[in-house]
């Protein structure tokens, strides 16, 4: 069973990638945030040296903090260290850009970046418009001395909504989407992705759906509230933020209660940026992926935890993982939102899910 484990890039915790490989995960990805985490490519280069089978990649980079030739070079260089087990995860950069007070990438910018990056990785000469100039570019090492363009590099795209699905259907091998163990939500996303793939003229099933969930294994006597406090923390709020628009477009199918609950949580998190007492964006993002931000605790209800999170006893975790696959997910993934408990969580994923799948 393909299963991806992700985390923020923490340069002194390269052992997480090796641990993920040891417990049976097929993929390990690290996030990118210039003001938030360690550099992902330095982390992945070290991880390549400490692993032998697991696939390694960004989860995710973006087209604004790194222009396409830089991204293509970085992932092709990693591919020289880990031939054939490298993937490029890319998205609009919600955290990387917003933590700097800037907007995420537009869908059109992501589309253009993927055109250029995939072309470069295929050894093509492409035309880039940069710094007000239109110029042809290509990799100049034709002998493979400096990077590896021979072994294929899968492209993962984090997408949401019809425009994002349309771009993913053109370029991606995998689409990552925030999903929990809810078959109705998975079914709607699967249908919209498959529709976009068909409209792009690609074969059915050519773009795999990866469900991104938040994880916690309950111990004896623990409840869903312990999952928040000791596990995924503020993670469910991220799922609400990324899904609010899509869910409101499908309220008839998903049901008004969960759509309203997710939208309300997202709006409460964002607050009113024009308010006189609105927090500075640096203060807001300083707590990102550090476990539970106490300010978010009242926003995270059992309804949201059940909808967006992969949590419970070992039997619950295995059952929910199987449900997600049966509902239409090609791969289940977990992003570890608390770096201080990642060793424990990777071990739990291995024993409760991967060893029993």
mmCIF file of C-alpha atoms in Angstrom:
data_model
loop_
_atom_site.group_PDB
_atom_site.id
_atom_site.type_symbol
_atom_site.label_atom_id
_atom_site.label_comp_id
_atom_site.label_asym_id
_atom_site.label_seq_id
_atom_site.Cartn_x
_atom_site.Cartn_y
_atom_site.Cartn_z
ATOM 1 C CA UNK A 1 0.000 0.000 0.000
ATOM 2 C CA UNK A 2 1.322 3.418 -0.954
ATOM 3 C CA UNK A 3 1.355 5.712 2.075
ATOM 4 C CA UNK A 4 3.006 9.114 2.421
ATOM 5 C CA UNK A 5 4.267 10.708 5.627
ATOM 6 C CA UNK A 6 5.069 14.409 5.628
ATOM 7 C CA UNK A 7 6.504 16.943 8.012
ATOM 8 C CA UNK A 8 8.073 20.346 8.114
ATOM 9 C CA UNK A 9 11.747 20.237 7.138
ATOM 10 C CA UNK A 10 13.766 20.105 10.375
ATOM 11 C CA UNK A 11 17.418 19.699 9.471
ATOM 12 C CA UNK A 12 18.438 17.854 12.653
ATOM 13 C CA UNK A 13 15.606 15.325 12.209
ATOM 14 C CA UNK A 14 16.609 13.634 8.970
ATOM 15 C CA UNK A 15 16.072 10.394 10.880
ATOM 16 C CA UNK A 16 12.318 10.848 10.353
ATOM 17 C CA UNK A 17 12.745 9.881 6.683
ATOM 18 C CA UNK A 18 14.700 6.764 7.608
ATOM 19 C CA UNK A 19 12.142 5.893 10.285
ATOM 20 C CA UNK A 20 9.309 6.321 7.760
ATOM 21 C CA UNK A 21 11.095 3.959 5.385
ATOM 22 C CA UNK A 22 11.635 1.430 8.160
ATOM 23 C CA UNK A 23 7.947 1.353 9.135
ATOM 24 C CA UNK A 24 6.864 0.788 5.528
ATOM 25 C CA UNK A 25 5.881 4.192 4.142
ATOM 26 C CA UNK A 26 6.338 4.526 0.373
ATOM 27 C CA UNK A 27 6.834 8.326 0.317
ATOM 28 C CA UNK A 28 8.215 11.006 2.611
ATOM 29 C CA UNK A 29 7.752 14.710 1.903
ATOM 30 C CA UNK A 30 8.786 17.926 3.603
ATOM 31 C CA UNK A 31 7.151 21.339 3.522
ATOM 32 C CA UNK A 32 8.748 24.608 2.515
ATOM 33 C CA UNK A 33 8.473 27.926 4.318
ATOM 34 C CA UNK A 34 11.463 30.284 4.097
ATOM 35 C CA UNK A 35 10.571 31.991 7.390
ATOM 36 C CA UNK A 36 9.160 28.873 9.023
ATOM 37 C CA UNK A 37 11.248 25.723 8.527
ATOM 38 C CA UNK A 38 14.661 24.432 7.503
ATOM 39 C CA UNK A 39 15.391 24.395 3.788
ATOM 40 C CA UNK A 40 13.660 21.358 2.221
ATOM 41 C CA UNK A 41 16.289 20.488 -0.355
ATOM 42 C CA UNK A 42 19.118 20.420 2.163
ATOM 43 C CA UNK A 43 16.971 18.127 4.300
ATOM 44 C CA UNK A 44 16.100 15.875 1.359
ATOM 45 C CA UNK A 45 19.707 15.625 0.207
ATOM 46 C CA UNK A 46 20.706 14.342 3.632
ATOM 47 C CA UNK A 47 17.686 12.037 3.716
ATOM 48 C CA UNK A 48 18.675 10.569 0.352
ATOM 49 C CA UNK A 49 21.957 9.439 1.880
ATOM 50 C CA UNK A 50 20.235 7.774 4.833
ATOM 51 C CA UNK A 51 17.504 5.911 2.907
ATOM 52 C CA UNK A 52 17.404 3.441 0.032
ATOM 53 C CA UNK A 53 13.814 2.736 -1.060
ATOM 54 C CA UNK A 54 11.435 5.469 0.126
ATOM 55 C CA UNK A 55 10.510 8.212 -2.362
ATOM 56 C CA UNK A 56 11.503 11.717 -1.282
ATOM 57 C CA UNK A 57 10.163 15.086 -2.301
ATOM 58 C CA UNK A 58 8.920 18.553 -1.513
ATOM 59 C CA UNK A 59 5.459 18.691 -0.008
ATOM 60 C CA UNK A 60 5.167 21.375 -1.177
ATOM 61 C CA UNK A 61 7.317 23.994 -2.866
ATOM 62 C CA UNK A 62 5.839 26.859 -4.899
ATOM 63 C CA UNK A 63 6.471 28.882 -8.083
ATOM 64 C CA UNK A 64 7.075 32.258 -6.425
ATOM 65 C CA UNK A 65 9.844 31.773 -3.859
ATOM 66 C CA UNK A 66 11.696 29.571 -6.401
ATOM 67 C CA UNK A 67 11.477 30.249 -10.130
ATOM 68 C CA UNK A 68 11.060 27.213 -12.447
ATOM 69 C CA UNK A 69 14.726 26.679 -13.462
ATOM 70 C CA UNK A 70 15.747 26.786 -9.795
ATOM 71 C CA UNK A 71 13.050 24.296 -8.827
ATOM 72 C CA UNK A 72 13.889 22.035 -11.765
ATOM 73 C CA UNK A 73 17.591 22.115 -10.881
ATOM 74 C CA UNK A 74 16.957 21.422 -7.200
ATOM 75 C CA UNK A 75 14.740 18.406 -7.819
ATOM 76 C CA UNK A 76 16.990 17.075 -10.608
ATOM 77 C CA UNK A 77 19.993 17.393 -8.275
ATOM 78 C CA UNK A 78 18.102 15.426 -5.617
ATOM 79 C CA UNK A 79 17.292 12.882 -8.330
ATOM 80 C CA UNK A 80 21.032 12.361 -8.809
ATOM 81 C CA UNK A 81 21.298 11.403 -5.138
ATOM 82 C CA UNK A 82 18.121 9.294 -5.097
ATOM 83 C CA UNK A 83 17.655 8.103 -8.692
ATOM 84 C CA UNK A 84 14.071 7.229 -9.535
ATOM 85 C CA UNK A 85 12.748 7.911 -6.051
ATOM 86 C CA UNK A 86 12.266 11.645 -6.207
ATOM 87 C CA UNK A 87 9.006 13.576 -6.525
ATOM 88 C CA UNK A 88 8.224 17.254 -6.906
ATOM 89 C CA UNK A 89 5.316 18.466 -4.788
ATOM 90 C CA UNK A 90 4.193 21.978 -5.677
ATOM 91 C CA UNK A 91 1.309 24.272 -4.802
ATOM 92 C CA UNK A 92 0.243 27.857 -4.310
ATOM 93 C CA UNK A 93 2.248 28.315 -1.087
ATOM 94 C CA UNK A 94 -0.358 29.261 1.468
ATOM 95 C CA UNK A 95 2.059 29.209 4.415
ATOM 96 C CA UNK A 96 5.313 30.112 2.607
ATOM 97 C CA UNK A 97 3.901 33.316 1.113
ATOM 98 C CA UNK A 98 1.338 34.349 3.734
ATOM 99 C CA UNK A 99 3.960 34.096 6.483
ATOM 100 C CA UNK A 100 5.848 36.802 4.586
ATOM 101 C CA UNK A 101 2.721 38.938 4.267
ATOM 102 C CA UNK A 102 2.289 38.152 0.565
ATOM 103 C CA UNK A 103 -0.403 36.471 -1.488
ATOM 104 C CA UNK A 104 -0.122 32.828 -2.600
ATOM 105 C CA UNK A 105 0.553 32.021 -6.223
ATOM 106 C CA UNK A 106 -2.289 32.386 -8.689
ATOM 107 C CA UNK A 107 -3.492 29.290 -10.538
ATOM 108 C CA UNK A 108 -2.236 30.786 -13.801
ATOM 109 C CA UNK A 109 1.229 31.280 -12.284
ATOM 110 C CA UNK A 110 1.258 27.681 -11.104
ATOM 111 C CA UNK A 111 0.181 26.531 -14.575
ATOM 112 C CA UNK A 112 3.010 28.442 -16.262
ATOM 113 C CA UNK A 113 5.585 27.242 -13.733
ATOM 114 C CA UNK A 114 4.586 23.616 -14.236
ATOM 115 C CA UNK A 115 4.781 23.995 -18.019
ATOM 116 C CA UNK A 116 8.339 25.303 -17.719
ATOM 117 C CA UNK A 117 9.484 22.927 -14.982
ATOM 118 C CA UNK A 118 8.158 19.784 -16.651
ATOM 119 C CA UNK A 119 9.657 20.891 -19.937
ATOM 120 C CA UNK A 120 13.073 21.433 -18.376
ATOM 121 C CA UNK A 121 12.956 18.080 -16.591
ATOM 122 C CA UNK A 122 12.128 16.447 -19.927
ATOM 123 C CA UNK A 123 15.289 17.949 -21.406
ATOM 124 C CA UNK A 124 13.420 20.455 -23.563
ATOM 125 C CA UNK A 125 14.217 24.028 -24.482
ATOM 126 C CA UNK A 126 11.415 26.226 -23.124
ATOM 127 C CA UNK A 127 10.634 29.947 -23.206
ATOM 128 C CA UNK A 128 10.532 31.798 -19.895
ATOM 129 C CA UNK A 129 9.231 35.315 -19.326
ATOM 130 C CA UNK A 130 11.186 36.670 -16.355
ATOM 131 C CA UNK A 131 12.319 40.135 -15.283
ATOM 132 C CA UNK A 132 10.403 41.579 -18.204
ATOM 133 C CA UNK A 133 12.334 39.528 -20.755
ATOM 134 C CA UNK A 134 11.328 36.503 -22.805
ATOM 135 C CA UNK A 135 14.221 34.066 -23.098
ATOM 136 C CA UNK A 136 14.791 30.471 -24.138
ATOM 137 C CA UNK A 137 16.244 28.246 -21.411
ATOM 138 C CA UNK A 138 17.275 24.604 -21.093
ATOM 139 C CA UNK A 139 19.545 22.423 -18.983
ATOM 140 C CA UNK A 140 23.041 22.662 -20.456
ATOM 141 C CA UNK A 141 24.502 19.492 -18.970
ATOM 142 C CA UNK A 142 23.658 16.923 -21.652
ATOM 143 C CA UNK A 143 25.832 14.200 -20.148
ATOM 144 C CA UNK A 144 24.254 14.026 -16.715
ATOM 145 C CA UNK A 145 27.338 15.160 -14.811
ATOM 146 C CA UNK A 146 25.519 17.629 -12.562
ATOM 147 C CA UNK A 147 21.936 16.382 -12.220
ATOM 148 C CA UNK A 148 19.710 13.480 -13.240
ATOM 149 C CA UNK A 149 17.100 13.987 -15.951
ATOM 150 C CA UNK A 150 17.003 10.330 -17.004
ATOM 151 C CA UNK A 151 15.018 8.809 -14.150
ATOM 152 C CA UNK A 152 11.385 10.016 -14.074
ATOM 153 C CA UNK A 153 10.286 12.536 -11.433
ATOM 154 C CA UNK A 154 6.616 12.405 -10.452
ATOM 155 C CA UNK A 155 4.840 15.740 -10.082
ATOM 156 C CA UNK A 156 2.483 16.168 -7.141
ATOM 157 C CA UNK A 157 0.214 19.179 -7.047
ATOM 158 C CA UNK A 158 -1.748 20.501 -4.107
ATOM 159 C CA UNK A 159 -5.027 21.637 -5.612
ATOM 160 C CA UNK A 160 -8.427 22.907 -4.661
ATOM 161 C CA UNK A 161 -11.442 23.889 -6.703
ATOM 162 C CA UNK A 162 -12.148 23.541 -10.443
ATOM 163 C CA UNK A 163 -9.318 25.810 -11.627
ATOM 164 C CA UNK A 164 -6.773 23.932 -9.562
ATOM 165 C CA UNK A 165 -8.085 20.565 -10.776
ATOM 166 C CA UNK A 166 -7.836 21.756 -14.392
ATOM 167 C CA UNK A 167 -4.151 22.636 -13.972
ATOM 168 C CA UNK A 168 -3.449 19.405 -12.096
ATOM 169 C CA UNK A 169 -5.183 17.415 -14.833
ATOM 170 C CA UNK A 170 -2.748 18.916 -17.370
ATOM 171 C CA UNK A 171 0.482 18.468 -15.444
ATOM 172 C CA UNK A 172 0.295 16.279 -12.353
ATOM 173 C CA UNK A 173 0.802 12.594 -11.659
ATOM 174 C CA UNK A 174 -0.676 12.965 -8.164
ATOM 175 C CA UNK A 175 -3.048 15.499 -6.617
ATOM 176 C CA UNK A 176 -2.888 16.134 -2.878
ATOM 177 C CA UNK A 177 -6.118 17.235 -1.229
ATOM 178 C CA UNK A 178 -6.977 17.785 2.437
ATOM 179 C CA UNK A 179 -9.398 14.957 3.200
ATOM 180 C CA UNK A 180 -10.441 12.919 6.201
ATOM 181 C CA UNK A 181 -12.364 9.636 6.476
ATOM 182 C CA UNK A 182 -15.599 10.981 5.014
ATOM 183 C CA UNK A 183 -16.752 9.088 1.910
ATOM 184 C CA UNK A 184 -19.081 11.846 0.680
ATOM 185 C CA UNK A 185 -16.325 14.468 0.590
ATOM 186 C CA UNK A 186 -13.871 12.017 -0.966
ATOM 187 C CA UNK A 187 -16.449 11.067 -3.590
ATOM 188 C CA UNK A 188 -17.076 14.666 -4.638
ATOM 189 C CA UNK A 189 -13.348 15.421 -4.918
ATOM 190 C CA UNK A 190 -12.710 12.190 -6.842
ATOM 191 C CA UNK A 191 -15.506 12.969 -9.280
ATOM 192 C CA UNK A 192 -14.346 16.536 -9.924
ATOM 193 C CA UNK A 193 -10.745 15.424 -10.412
ATOM 194 C CA UNK A 194 -11.736 12.636 -12.821
ATOM 195 C CA UNK A 195 -13.905 15.101 -14.757
ATOM 196 C CA UNK A 196 -10.964 17.499 -15.112
ATOM 197 C CA UNK A 197 -8.675 14.659 -16.248
ATOM 198 C CA UNK A 198 -11.184 13.633 -18.926
ATOM 199 C CA UNK A 199 -11.518 17.228 -20.128
ATOM 200 C CA UNK A 200 -7.725 17.449 -20.368
ATOM 201 C CA UNK A 201 -7.755 14.443 -22.669
ATOM 202 C CA UNK A 202 -5.797 12.167 -20.368
ATOM 203 C CA UNK A 203 -6.699 8.515 -19.646
ATOM 204 C CA UNK A 204 -8.959 7.719 -16.659
ATOM 205 C CA UNK A 205 -6.973 7.207 -13.475
ATOM 206 C CA UNK A 206 -3.843 8.873 -14.844
ATOM 207 C CA UNK A 207 -3.860 11.381 -11.971
ATOM 208 C CA UNK A 208 -3.864 9.745 -8.550
ATOM 209 C CA UNK A 209 -5.685 11.266 -5.587
ATOM 210 C CA UNK A 210 -3.712 11.574 -2.354
ATOM 211 C CA UNK A 211 -5.746 12.307 0.779
ATOM 212 C CA UNK A 212 -3.905 14.464 3.306
ATOM 213 C CA UNK A 213 -5.064 13.891 6.898
ATOM 214 C CA UNK A 214 -4.032 14.809 10.434
ATOM 215 C CA UNK A 215 -3.030 11.897 12.669
ATOM 216 C CA UNK A 216 -3.200 10.762 16.259
ATOM 217 C CA UNK A 217 -3.400 7.311 17.823
ATOM 218 C CA UNK A 218 -5.469 7.365 20.984
ATOM 219 C CA UNK A 219 -4.088 5.676 24.076
ATOM 220 C CA UNK A 220 -6.277 3.830 26.584
ATOM 221 C CA UNK A 221 -8.764 6.216 28.174
ATOM 222 C CA UNK A 222 -8.058 9.075 25.749
ATOM 223 C CA UNK A 223 -10.750 10.920 23.798
ATOM 224 C CA UNK A 224 -10.906 13.064 20.660
ATOM 225 C CA UNK A 225 -9.915 16.052 22.798
ATOM 226 C CA UNK A 226 -6.610 14.367 23.620
ATOM 227 C CA UNK A 227 -6.029 14.056 19.897
ATOM 228 C CA UNK A 228 -6.093 17.852 19.682
ATOM 229 C CA UNK A 229 -4.034 18.504 22.791
ATOM 230 C CA UNK A 230 -1.433 15.761 22.323
ATOM 231 C CA UNK A 231 -1.531 15.155 18.592
ATOM 232 C CA UNK A 232 -2.596 17.076 15.509
ATOM 233 C CA UNK A 233 -3.235 20.356 17.334
ATOM 234 C CA UNK A 234 -4.415 23.079 14.967
ATOM 235 C CA UNK A 235 -4.151 20.884 11.867
ATOM 236 C CA UNK A 236 -7.925 20.601 11.237
ATOM 237 C CA UNK A 237 -8.126 24.372 10.849
ATOM 238 C CA UNK A 238 -5.842 24.073 7.800
ATOM 239 C CA UNK A 239 -8.296 21.644 6.209
ATOM 240 C CA UNK A 240 -11.127 24.099 6.824
ATOM 241 C CA UNK A 241 -9.134 26.951 5.264
ATOM 242 C CA UNK A 242 -8.200 25.062 2.112
ATOM 243 C CA UNK A 243 -11.648 23.525 1.590
ATOM 244 C CA UNK A 244 -14.107 26.290 2.463
ATOM 245 C CA UNK A 245 -14.598 27.536 -1.086
ATOM 246 C CA UNK A 246 -14.901 24.076 -2.626
ATOM 247 C CA UNK A 247 -17.318 22.893 0.050
ATOM 248 C CA UNK A 248 -19.606 25.886 -0.388
ATOM 249 C CA UNK A 249 -19.863 25.039 -4.086
ATOM 250 C CA UNK A 250 -21.077 21.541 -3.165
ATOM 251 C CA UNK A 251 -23.192 22.202 -0.103
ATOM 252 C CA UNK A 252 -26.141 20.207 -1.483
ATOM 253 C CA UNK A 253 -24.039 17.052 -1.622
ATOM 254 C CA UNK A 254 -21.954 17.512 1.502
ATOM 255 C CA UNK A 255 -24.648 18.898 3.791
ATOM 256 C CA UNK A 256 -25.022 22.372 5.229
ATOM 257 C CA UNK A 257 -23.931 21.536 8.831
ATOM 258 C CA UNK A 258 -20.359 20.451 8.002
ATOM 259 C CA UNK A 259 -19.956 23.109 5.312
ATOM 260 C CA UNK A 260 -21.029 25.809 7.754
ATOM 261 C CA UNK A 261 -18.876 24.398 10.566
ATOM 262 C CA UNK A 262 -15.778 24.315 8.356
ATOM 263 C CA UNK A 263 -16.441 27.771 6.883
ATOM 264 C CA UNK A 264 -17.098 29.298 10.301
ATOM 265 C CA UNK A 265 -13.859 27.837 11.690
ATOM 266 C CA UNK A 266 -11.881 29.163 8.716
ATOM 267 C CA UNK A 267 -13.359 32.643 9.040
ATOM 268 C CA UNK A 268 -12.797 32.718 12.805
ATOM 269 C CA UNK A 269 -9.166 31.760 12.253
ATOM 270 C CA UNK A 270 -8.575 34.422 9.610
ATOM 271 C CA UNK A 271 -10.402 37.157 11.515
ATOM 272 C CA UNK A 272 -10.797 40.615 10.053
ATOM 273 C CA UNK A 273 -7.433 41.731 8.639
ATOM 274 C CA UNK A 274 -8.672 45.331 8.506
ATOM 275 C CA UNK A 275 -9.557 45.450 12.207
ATOM 276 C CA UNK A 276 -7.540 47.838 14.359
ATOM 277 C CA UNK A 277 -6.460 45.028 16.674
ATOM 278 C CA UNK A 278 -5.708 42.504 13.896
ATOM 279 C CA UNK A 279 -2.503 40.587 14.712
ATOM 280 C CA UNK A 280 0.601 41.102 12.608
ATOM 281 C CA UNK A 281 1.025 38.302 10.079
ATOM 282 C CA UNK A 282 4.409 37.415 11.568
ATOM 283 C CA UNK A 283 2.788 36.893 14.956
ATOM 284 C CA UNK A 284 0.013 34.785 13.405
ATOM 285 C CA UNK A 285 2.364 32.449 11.565
ATOM 286 C CA UNK A 286 4.927 32.164 14.367
ATOM 287 C CA UNK A 287 2.796 29.388 15.861
ATOM 288 C CA UNK A 288 2.212 27.480 12.613
ATOM 289 C CA UNK A 289 2.871 23.727 12.807
ATOM 290 C CA UNK A 290 4.106 23.889 16.367
ATOM 291 C CA UNK A 291 1.319 21.716 17.761
ATOM 292 C CA UNK A 292 -1.747 23.321 19.292
ATOM 293 C CA UNK A 293 -2.146 27.080 19.294
ATOM 294 C CA UNK A 294 -4.343 27.639 22.395
ATOM 295 C CA UNK A 295 -6.217 30.373 20.530
ATOM 296 C CA UNK A 296 -7.524 27.743 18.102
ATOM 297 C CA UNK A 297 -8.751 25.316 20.766
ATOM 298 C CA UNK A 298 -12.343 26.673 20.885
ATOM 299 C CA UNK A 299 -12.610 26.448 17.086
ATOM 300 C CA UNK A 300 -11.788 22.744 16.820
ATOM 301 C CA UNK A 301 -14.961 20.769 17.490
ATOM 302 C CA UNK A 302 -15.533 17.017 17.466
ATOM 303 C CA UNK A 303 -17.448 17.452 14.219
ATOM 304 C CA UNK A 304 -14.357 18.895 12.537
ATOM 305 C CA UNK A 305 -12.001 16.349 14.087
ATOM 306 C CA UNK A 306 -14.159 13.444 12.891
ATOM 307 C CA UNK A 307 -14.380 14.924 9.396
ATOM 308 C CA UNK A 308 -10.763 15.918 8.778
ATOM 309 C CA UNK A 309 -8.582 13.723 10.998
ATOM 310 C CA UNK A 310 -7.281 10.180 10.939
ATOM 311 C CA UNK A 311 -7.420 9.376 14.640
ATOM 312 C CA UNK A 312 -8.543 6.663 17.050
ATOM 313 C CA UNK A 313 -7.420 3.257 18.282
ATOM 314 C CA UNK A 314 -5.174 1.098 16.069
ATOM 315 C CA UNK A 315 -8.269 -0.727 14.786
ATOM 316 C CA UNK A 316 -10.025 2.600 14.109
ATOM 317 C CA UNK A 317 -6.999 3.902 12.210
ATOM 318 C CA UNK A 318 -6.767 0.841 9.983
ATOM 319 C CA UNK A 319 -10.522 0.849 9.323
ATOM 320 C CA UNK A 320 -10.572 4.556 8.460
ATOM 321 C CA UNK A 321 -7.567 4.187 6.139
ATOM 322 C CA UNK A 322 -9.279 1.344 4.302
ATOM 323 C CA UNK A 323 -12.502 3.373 4.093
ATOM 324 C CA UNK A 324 -10.639 6.283 2.495
ATOM 325 C CA UNK A 325 -9.116 4.026 -0.139
ATOM 326 C CA UNK A 326 -12.428 2.353 -0.896
ATOM 327 C CA UNK A 327 -14.110 5.768 -1.226
ATOM 328 C CA UNK A 328 -11.736 6.820 -4.007
ATOM 329 C CA UNK A 329 -8.311 7.748 -2.606
ATOM 330 C CA UNK A 330 -5.372 6.146 -4.392
ATOM 331 C CA UNK A 331 -3.087 6.981 -1.488
ATOM 332 C CA UNK A 332 -3.568 8.078 2.104
ATOM 333 C CA UNK A 333 -1.069 10.478 3.626
ATOM 334 C CA UNK A 334 -0.469 12.106 6.966
ATOM 335 C CA UNK A 335 1.174 15.451 7.552
ATOM 336 C CA UNK A 336 2.676 15.562 11.041
ATOM 337 C CA UNK A 337 1.666 18.960 12.367
ATOM 338 C CA UNK A 338 3.679 18.699 15.569
ATOM 339 C CA UNK A 339 7.457 18.250 15.156
ATOM 340 C CA UNK A 340 7.825 17.485 18.852
ATOM 341 C CA UNK A 341 5.809 14.267 18.579
ATOM 342 C CA UNK A 342 6.831 13.133 15.067
ATOM 343 C CA UNK A 343 8.950 10.152 16.203
ATOM 344 C CA UNK A 344 6.013 8.784 18.183
ATOM 345 C CA UNK A 345 3.533 9.393 15.377
ATOM 346 C CA UNK A 346 5.650 7.730 12.674
ATOM 347 C CA UNK A 347 6.016 4.679 14.907
ATOM 348 C CA UNK A 348 2.248 4.615 15.484
ATOM 349 C CA UNK A 349 1.515 4.869 11.756
ATOM 350 C CA UNK A 350 3.787 1.916 11.182
ATOM 351 C CA UNK A 351 2.328 -0.323 13.876
ATOM 352 C CA UNK A 352 -1.346 0.591 13.589
ATOM 353 C CA UNK A 353 -1.693 0.913 9.797
ATOM 354 C CA UNK A 354 1.247 -0.112 7.642
ATOM 355 C CA UNK A 355 2.180 -3.323 9.443
ATOM 356 C CA UNK A 356 -1.441 -4.505 9.262
ATOM 357 C CA UNK A 357 -2.499 -3.319 5.792
#
